[in-house]
PDB file of C-alpha atoms in Angstrom:
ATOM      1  CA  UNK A  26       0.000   0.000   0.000  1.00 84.00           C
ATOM      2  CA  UNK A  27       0.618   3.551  -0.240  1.00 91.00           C
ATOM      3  CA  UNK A  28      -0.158   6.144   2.010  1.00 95.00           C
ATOM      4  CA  UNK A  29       0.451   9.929   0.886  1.00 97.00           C
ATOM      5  CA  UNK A  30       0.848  12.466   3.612  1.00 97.00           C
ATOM      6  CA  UNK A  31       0.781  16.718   2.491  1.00 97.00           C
ATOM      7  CA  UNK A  32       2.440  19.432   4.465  1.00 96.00           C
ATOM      8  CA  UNK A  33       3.216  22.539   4.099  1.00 96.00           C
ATOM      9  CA  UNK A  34       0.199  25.022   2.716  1.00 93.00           C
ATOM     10  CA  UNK A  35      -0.926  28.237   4.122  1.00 97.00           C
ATOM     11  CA  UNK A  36      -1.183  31.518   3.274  1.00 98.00           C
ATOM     12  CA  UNK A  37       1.253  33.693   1.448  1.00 98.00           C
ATOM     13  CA  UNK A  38       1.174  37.419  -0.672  1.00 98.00           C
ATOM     14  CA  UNK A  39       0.878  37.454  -4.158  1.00 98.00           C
ATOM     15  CA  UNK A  40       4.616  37.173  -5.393  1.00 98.00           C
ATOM     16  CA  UNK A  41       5.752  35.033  -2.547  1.00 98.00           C
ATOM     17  CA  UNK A  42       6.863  31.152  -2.417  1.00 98.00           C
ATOM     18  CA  UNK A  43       5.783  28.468  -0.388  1.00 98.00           C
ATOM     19  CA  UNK A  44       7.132  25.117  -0.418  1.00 98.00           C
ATOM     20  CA  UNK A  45       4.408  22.226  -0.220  1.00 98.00           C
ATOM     21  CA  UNK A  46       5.725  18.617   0.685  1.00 98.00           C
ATOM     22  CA  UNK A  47       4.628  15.033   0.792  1.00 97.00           C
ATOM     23  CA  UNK A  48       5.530  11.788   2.474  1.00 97.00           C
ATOM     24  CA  UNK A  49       4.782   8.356   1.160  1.00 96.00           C
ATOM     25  CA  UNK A  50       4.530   5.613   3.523  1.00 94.00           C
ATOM     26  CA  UNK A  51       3.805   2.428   3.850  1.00 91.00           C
ATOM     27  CA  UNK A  52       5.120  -1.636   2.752  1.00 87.00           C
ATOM     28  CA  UNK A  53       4.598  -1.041  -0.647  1.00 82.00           C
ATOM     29  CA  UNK A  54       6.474   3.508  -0.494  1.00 78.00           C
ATOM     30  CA  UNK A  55       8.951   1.286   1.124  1.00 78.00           C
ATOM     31  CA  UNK A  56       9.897  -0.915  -1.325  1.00 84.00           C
ATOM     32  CA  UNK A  57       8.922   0.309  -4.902  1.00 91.00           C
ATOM     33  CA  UNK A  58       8.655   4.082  -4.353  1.00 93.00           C
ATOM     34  CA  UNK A  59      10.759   4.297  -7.174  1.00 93.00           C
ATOM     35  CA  UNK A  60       8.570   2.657  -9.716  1.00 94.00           C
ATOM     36  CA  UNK A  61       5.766   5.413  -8.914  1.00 95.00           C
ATOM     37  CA  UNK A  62       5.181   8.508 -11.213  1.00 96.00           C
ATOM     38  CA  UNK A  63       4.303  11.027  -8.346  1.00 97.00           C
ATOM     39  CA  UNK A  64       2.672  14.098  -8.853  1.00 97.00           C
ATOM     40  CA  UNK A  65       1.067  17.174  -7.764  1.00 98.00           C
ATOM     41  CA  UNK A  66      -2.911  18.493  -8.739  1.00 98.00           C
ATOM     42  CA  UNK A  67      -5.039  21.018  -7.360  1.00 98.00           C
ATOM     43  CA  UNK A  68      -8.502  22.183  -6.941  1.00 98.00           C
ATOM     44  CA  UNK A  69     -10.314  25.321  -6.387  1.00 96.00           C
ATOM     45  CA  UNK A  70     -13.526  26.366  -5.507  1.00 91.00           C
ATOM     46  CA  UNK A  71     -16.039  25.459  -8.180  1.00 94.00           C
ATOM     47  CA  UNK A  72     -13.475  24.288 -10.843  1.00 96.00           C
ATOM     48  CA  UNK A  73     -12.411  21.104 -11.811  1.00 97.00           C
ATOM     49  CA  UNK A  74      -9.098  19.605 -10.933  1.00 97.00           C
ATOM     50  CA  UNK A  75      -5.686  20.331 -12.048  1.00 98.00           C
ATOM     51  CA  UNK A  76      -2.794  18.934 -13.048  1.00 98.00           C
ATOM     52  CA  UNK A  77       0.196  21.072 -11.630  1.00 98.00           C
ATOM     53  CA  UNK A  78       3.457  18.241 -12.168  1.00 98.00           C
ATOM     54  CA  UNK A  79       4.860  15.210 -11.953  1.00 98.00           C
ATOM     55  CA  UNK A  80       8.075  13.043 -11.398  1.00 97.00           C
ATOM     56  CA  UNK A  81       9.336   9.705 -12.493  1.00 96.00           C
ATOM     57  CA  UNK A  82      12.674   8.809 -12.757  1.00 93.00           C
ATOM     58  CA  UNK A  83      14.433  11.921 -14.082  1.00 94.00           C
ATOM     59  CA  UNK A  84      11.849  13.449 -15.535  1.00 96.00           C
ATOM     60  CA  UNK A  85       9.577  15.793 -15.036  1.00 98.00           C
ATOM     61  CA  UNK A  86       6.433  17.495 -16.375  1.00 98.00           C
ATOM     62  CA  UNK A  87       4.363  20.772 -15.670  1.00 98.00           C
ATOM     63  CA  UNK A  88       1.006  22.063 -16.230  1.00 98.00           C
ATOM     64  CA  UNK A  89       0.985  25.209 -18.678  1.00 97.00           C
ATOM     65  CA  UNK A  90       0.002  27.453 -15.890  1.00 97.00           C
ATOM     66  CA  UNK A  91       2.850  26.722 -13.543  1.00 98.00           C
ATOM     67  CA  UNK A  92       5.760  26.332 -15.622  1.00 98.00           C
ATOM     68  CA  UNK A  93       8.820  28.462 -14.918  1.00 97.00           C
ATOM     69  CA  UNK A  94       6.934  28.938 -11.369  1.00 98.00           C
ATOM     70  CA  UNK A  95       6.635  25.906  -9.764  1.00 98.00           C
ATOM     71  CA  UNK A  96       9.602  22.917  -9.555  1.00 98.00           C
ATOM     72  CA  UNK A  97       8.608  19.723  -8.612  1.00 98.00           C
ATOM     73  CA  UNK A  98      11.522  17.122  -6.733  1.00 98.00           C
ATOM     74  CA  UNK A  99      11.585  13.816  -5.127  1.00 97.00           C
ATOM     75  CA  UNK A 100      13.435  12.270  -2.494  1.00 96.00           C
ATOM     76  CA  UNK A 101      13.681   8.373  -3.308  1.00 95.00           C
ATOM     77  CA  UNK A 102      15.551   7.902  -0.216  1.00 94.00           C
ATOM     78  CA  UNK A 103      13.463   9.777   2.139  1.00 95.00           C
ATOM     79  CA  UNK A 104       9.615   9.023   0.029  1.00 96.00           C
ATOM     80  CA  UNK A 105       9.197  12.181  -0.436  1.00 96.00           C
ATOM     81  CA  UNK A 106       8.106  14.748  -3.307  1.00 97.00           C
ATOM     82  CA  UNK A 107       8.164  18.879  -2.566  1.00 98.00           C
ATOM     83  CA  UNK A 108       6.564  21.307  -5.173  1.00 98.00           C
ATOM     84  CA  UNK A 109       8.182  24.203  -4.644  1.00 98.00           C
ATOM     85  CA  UNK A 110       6.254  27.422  -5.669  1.00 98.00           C
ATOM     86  CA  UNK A 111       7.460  30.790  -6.288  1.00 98.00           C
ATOM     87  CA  UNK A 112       5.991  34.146  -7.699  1.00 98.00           C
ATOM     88  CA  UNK A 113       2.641  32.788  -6.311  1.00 98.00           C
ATOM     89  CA  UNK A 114      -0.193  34.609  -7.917  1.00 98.00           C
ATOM     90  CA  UNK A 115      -3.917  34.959  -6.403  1.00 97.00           C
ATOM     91  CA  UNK A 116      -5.000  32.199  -9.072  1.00 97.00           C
ATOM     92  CA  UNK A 117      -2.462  29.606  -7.623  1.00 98.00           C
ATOM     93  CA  UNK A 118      -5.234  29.597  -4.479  1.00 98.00           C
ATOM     94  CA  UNK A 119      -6.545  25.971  -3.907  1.00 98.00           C
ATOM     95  CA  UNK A 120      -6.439  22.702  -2.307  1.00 98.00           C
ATOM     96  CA  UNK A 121      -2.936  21.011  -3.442  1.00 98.00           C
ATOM     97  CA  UNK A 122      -3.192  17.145  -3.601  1.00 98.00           C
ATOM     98  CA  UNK A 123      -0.019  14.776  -3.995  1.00 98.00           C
ATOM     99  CA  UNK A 124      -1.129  11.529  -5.716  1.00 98.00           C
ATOM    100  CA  UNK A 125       0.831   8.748  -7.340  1.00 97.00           C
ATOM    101  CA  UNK A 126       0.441   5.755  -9.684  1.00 96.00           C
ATOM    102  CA  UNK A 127       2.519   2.883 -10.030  1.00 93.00           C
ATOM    103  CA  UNK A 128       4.563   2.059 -13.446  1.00 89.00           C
ATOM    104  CA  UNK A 129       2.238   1.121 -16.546  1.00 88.00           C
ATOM    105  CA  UNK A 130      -0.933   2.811 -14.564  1.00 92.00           C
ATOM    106  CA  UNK A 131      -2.186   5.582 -16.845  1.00 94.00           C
ATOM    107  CA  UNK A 132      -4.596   6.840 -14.110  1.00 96.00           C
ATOM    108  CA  UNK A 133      -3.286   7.854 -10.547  1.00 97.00           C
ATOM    109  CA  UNK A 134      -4.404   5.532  -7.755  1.00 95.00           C
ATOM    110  CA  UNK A 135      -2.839   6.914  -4.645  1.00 96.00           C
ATOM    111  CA  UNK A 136      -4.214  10.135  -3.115  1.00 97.00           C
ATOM    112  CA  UNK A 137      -3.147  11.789   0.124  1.00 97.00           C
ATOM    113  CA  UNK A 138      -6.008  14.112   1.985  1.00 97.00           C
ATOM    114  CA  UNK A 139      -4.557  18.033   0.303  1.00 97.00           C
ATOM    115  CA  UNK A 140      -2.953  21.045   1.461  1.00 98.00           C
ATOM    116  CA  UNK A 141      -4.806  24.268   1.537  1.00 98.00           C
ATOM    117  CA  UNK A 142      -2.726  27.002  -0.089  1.00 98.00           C
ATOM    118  CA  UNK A 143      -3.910  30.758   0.095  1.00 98.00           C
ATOM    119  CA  UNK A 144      -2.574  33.680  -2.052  1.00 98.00           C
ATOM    120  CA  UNK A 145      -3.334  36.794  -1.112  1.00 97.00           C
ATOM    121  CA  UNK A 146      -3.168  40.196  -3.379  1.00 93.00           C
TER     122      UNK A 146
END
């Protein structure tokens, strides 16, 4: 199994960073954590969810609206993955979710609870 654990949100000014983290744990983190594309969605109020990155291996992807902003890194050692976030804008306000999906899975199957992440202007 895998258990996904978020940390980190809050609230921030408009231009500001915030760093947003996420444990994986349990047998199955343990073992084959390294076989799992992780990655990082969100969801605001009355919109649908959103693909912000992902990680798998050595490469990485990012949603249109975060790229050049937002940096996505995992810790195969530790079962972790952080999103980092700079020059947060007011739109960047929602619920951040860390999910992952094992090798071969084209849908994510692993979702930990979200991270509430407030931009101010």
């Amino acid at each position: 199994q895998v258990q996904l654990a978020e940390s980190g949100g809050g609230l921030v000014q408009a231009g500001g960073s915030l760093r947003v983290s996420c444990e994986a744990t349990g047998r199955t983190a343990l073992t084959h954590f390294t076989l799992y594309t992780v990655g990082w969605f969100r969801q605001a109020p009355g919109r649908e969810r959103e693909f912000i990155a992902s990680a798998y291996g050595g490469a990485r992807q990012y949603g249109d609206s975060v790229k050049g902003r937002f940096t996505i890194s995992r810790d195969d050692v530790k079962k972790t993955v952080s999103l980092q976030m700079n020059n947060l804008k007011p739109e960047d306000t929602a619920v951040y979710y860390c999910a992952a999906k094992p090798r071969g899975q084209s849908e994510y199957t692993n979702w930990g609870q979200g991270t509430r992440v407030t931009v101010s202007s």
